[in-house]
Tab-separated table of C-alpha atoms in Angstrom:
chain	number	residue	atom	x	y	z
A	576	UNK	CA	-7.480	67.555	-38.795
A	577	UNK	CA	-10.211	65.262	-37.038
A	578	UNK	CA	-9.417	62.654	-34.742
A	579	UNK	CA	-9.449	59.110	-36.213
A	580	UNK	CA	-12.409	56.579	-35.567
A	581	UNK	CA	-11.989	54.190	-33.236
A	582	UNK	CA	-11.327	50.952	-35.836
A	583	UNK	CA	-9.299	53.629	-38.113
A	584	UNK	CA	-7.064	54.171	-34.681
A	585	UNK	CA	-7.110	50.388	-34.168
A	586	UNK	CA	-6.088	49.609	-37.490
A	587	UNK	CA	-3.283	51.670	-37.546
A	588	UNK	CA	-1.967	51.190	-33.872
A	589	UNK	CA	1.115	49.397	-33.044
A	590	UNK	CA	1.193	45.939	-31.602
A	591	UNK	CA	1.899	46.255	-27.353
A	592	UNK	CA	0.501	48.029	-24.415
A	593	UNK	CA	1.784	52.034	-24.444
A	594	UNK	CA	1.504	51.354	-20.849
A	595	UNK	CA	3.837	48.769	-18.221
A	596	UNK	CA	1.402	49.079	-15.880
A	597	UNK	CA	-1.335	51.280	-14.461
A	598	UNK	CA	0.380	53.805	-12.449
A	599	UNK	CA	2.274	55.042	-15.819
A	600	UNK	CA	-0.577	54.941	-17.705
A	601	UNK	CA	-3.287	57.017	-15.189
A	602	UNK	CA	0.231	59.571	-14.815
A	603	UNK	CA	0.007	59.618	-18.882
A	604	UNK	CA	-3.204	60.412	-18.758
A	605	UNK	CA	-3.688	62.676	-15.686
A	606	UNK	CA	-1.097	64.582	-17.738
A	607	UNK	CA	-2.437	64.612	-21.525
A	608	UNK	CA	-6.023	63.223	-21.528
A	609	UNK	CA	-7.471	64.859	-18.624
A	610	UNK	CA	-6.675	68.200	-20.015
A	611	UNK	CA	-7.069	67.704	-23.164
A	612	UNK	CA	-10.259	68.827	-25.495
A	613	UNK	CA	-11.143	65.423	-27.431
A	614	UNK	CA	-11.502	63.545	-23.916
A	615	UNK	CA	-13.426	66.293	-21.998
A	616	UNK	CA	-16.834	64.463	-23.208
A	617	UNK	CA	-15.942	61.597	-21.085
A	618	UNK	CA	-15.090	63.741	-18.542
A	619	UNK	CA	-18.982	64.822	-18.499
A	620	UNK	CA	-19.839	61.332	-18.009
A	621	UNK	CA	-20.450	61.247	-22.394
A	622	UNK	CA	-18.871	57.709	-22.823
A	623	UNK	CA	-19.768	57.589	-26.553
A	624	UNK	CA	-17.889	60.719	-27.756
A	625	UNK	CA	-14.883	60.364	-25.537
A	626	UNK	CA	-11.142	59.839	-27.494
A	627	UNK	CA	-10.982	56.801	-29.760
A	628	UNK	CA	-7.431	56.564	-28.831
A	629	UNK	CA	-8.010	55.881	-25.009
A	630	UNK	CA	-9.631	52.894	-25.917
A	631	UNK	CA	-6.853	51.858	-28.309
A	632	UNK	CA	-4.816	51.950	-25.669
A	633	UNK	CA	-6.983	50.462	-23.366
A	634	UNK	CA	-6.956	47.233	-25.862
A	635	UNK	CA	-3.616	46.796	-25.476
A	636	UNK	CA	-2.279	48.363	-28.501
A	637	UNK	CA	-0.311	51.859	-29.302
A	638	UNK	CA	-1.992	54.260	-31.113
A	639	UNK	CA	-0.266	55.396	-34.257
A	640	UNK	CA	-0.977	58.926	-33.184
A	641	UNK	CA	1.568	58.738	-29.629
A	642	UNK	CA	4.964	59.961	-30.251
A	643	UNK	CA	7.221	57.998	-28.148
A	644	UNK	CA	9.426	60.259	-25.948
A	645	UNK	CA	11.557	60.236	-23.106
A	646	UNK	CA	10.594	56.687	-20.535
A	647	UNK	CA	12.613	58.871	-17.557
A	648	UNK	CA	9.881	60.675	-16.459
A	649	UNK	CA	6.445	58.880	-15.440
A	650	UNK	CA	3.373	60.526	-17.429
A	651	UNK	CA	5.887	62.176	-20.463
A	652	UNK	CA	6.194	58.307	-22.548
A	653	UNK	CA	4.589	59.940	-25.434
A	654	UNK	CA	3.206	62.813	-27.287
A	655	UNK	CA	-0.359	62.883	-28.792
A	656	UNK	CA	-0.476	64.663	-31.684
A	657	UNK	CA	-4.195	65.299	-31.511
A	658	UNK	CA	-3.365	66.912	-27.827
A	659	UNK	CA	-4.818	70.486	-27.585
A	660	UNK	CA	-5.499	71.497	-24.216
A	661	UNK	CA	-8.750	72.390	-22.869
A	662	UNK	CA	-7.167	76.426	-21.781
A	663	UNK	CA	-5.963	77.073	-25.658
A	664	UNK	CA	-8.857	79.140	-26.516
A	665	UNK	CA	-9.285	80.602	-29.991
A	666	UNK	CA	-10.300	78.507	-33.153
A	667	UNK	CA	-10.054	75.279	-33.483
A	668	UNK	CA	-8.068	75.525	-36.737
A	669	UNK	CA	-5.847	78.243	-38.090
A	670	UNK	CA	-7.198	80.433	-41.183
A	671	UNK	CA	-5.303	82.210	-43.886
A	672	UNK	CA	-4.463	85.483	-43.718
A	673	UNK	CA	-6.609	87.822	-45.868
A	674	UNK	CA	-5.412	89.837	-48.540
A	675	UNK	CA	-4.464	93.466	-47.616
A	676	UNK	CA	-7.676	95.778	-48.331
A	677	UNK	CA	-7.956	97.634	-51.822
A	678	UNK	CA	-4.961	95.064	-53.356
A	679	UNK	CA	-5.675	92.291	-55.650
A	680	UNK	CA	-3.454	89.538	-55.619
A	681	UNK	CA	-1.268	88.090	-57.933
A	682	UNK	CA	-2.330	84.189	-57.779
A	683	UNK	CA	-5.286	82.368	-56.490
A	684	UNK	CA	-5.033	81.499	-52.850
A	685	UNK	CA	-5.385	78.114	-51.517
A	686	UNK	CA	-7.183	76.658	-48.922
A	687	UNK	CA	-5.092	76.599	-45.911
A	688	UNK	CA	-3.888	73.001	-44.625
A	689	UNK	CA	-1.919	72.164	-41.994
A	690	UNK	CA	0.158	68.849	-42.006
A	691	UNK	CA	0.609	67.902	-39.026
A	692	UNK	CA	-0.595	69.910	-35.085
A	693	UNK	CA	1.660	71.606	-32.722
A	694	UNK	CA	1.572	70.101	-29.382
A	695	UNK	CA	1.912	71.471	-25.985
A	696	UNK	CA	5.152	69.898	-23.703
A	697	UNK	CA	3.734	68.537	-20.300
A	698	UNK	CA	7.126	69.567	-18.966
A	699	UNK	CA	5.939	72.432	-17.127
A	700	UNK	CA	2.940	70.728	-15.787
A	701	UNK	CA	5.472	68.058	-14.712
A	702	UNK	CA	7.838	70.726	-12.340
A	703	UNK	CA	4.777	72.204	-10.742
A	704	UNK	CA	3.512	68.805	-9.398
A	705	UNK	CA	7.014	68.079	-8.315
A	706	UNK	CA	7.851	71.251	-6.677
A	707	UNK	CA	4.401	71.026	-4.708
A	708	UNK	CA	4.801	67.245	-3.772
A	709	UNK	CA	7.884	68.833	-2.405
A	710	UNK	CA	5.692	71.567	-0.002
C-alpha cells in the first residue's frame, strides 16, 4: 500500500480544515507526523518527498486517509492510516508464510494483500507527555 499523490489525496479529501487552529494541528502532528516514516524526508530538510497528506491538510481540506476520532484530547482528532512509526523496524510489508519444507501444497498460493494497515494508538505517547508536564 503506497501513499497517495498529492492531487490523488486532494481529490479525494473532504471539504474543511482537519485543524481549528494551529495549536491542534502542530499537537496532531508532533504526535503522528513527526514520528512517522512517510514525513521523515521533510524532516531532513527533503521538501519534495515529504507526505502528500500534510499538504492536503495544509490547503484546508481533510484527507480521505484521517480517521476521525475522539476531539477530547488535543493531538488524537484522527488516525492516519498510512501512520507507521519511524521505531517499527522490520519490512515494510508483510509476506506469506512459506510452505512447510518437503510438502507440496494442495492449491496455488496467492500473492499476499493486505486491505487496509494497522495503526499504532498515540495514547501512550499522550500519558507520557502528561505525566512529565506534571514533573
Amino acid at each position: 500500500m503506497t501513499l497517495p499523490t498529492c492531487e490523488q489525496a486532494l481529490a479525494s479529501a473532504r471539504e474543511g480544515s482537519p485543524f481549528s487552529n494551529g495549536t491542534e494541528g502542530y499537537a496532531w502532528m508532533e504526535n503522528n507526523c513527526e514520528r512517522c516514516v512517510h514525513d521523515a524526508a521533510t524532516r531532513r530538510d527533503d521538501w519534495a518527498n515529504g507526505c502528500p497528506l500534510i499538504l492536503v491538510a495544509l490547503l484546508g481540506k481533510t484527507p480521505a486517509e484521517w480517521l476521525r476520532k475522539d476531539h477530547a484530547h488535543m493531538g488524537d482528532q484522527y488516525t492516519c492510516i498510512y501512520f507507521r512509526d519511524e521505531d517499527d523496524g522490520g519490512p515494510g510489508e508483510p509476506t506469506p508464510i512459506p510452505d512447510p519444507p518437503g510438502q507440496e501444497g494442495l492449491f496455488p498460493r496467492d500473492e499476499f494483500e493486505r486491505p487496509c494497515l494497522m495503526f499504532a494508538d498515540t495514547a501512550p505517547r499522550l500519558a507520557e507527555r502528561e505525566t512529565a508536564g506534571a514533573l
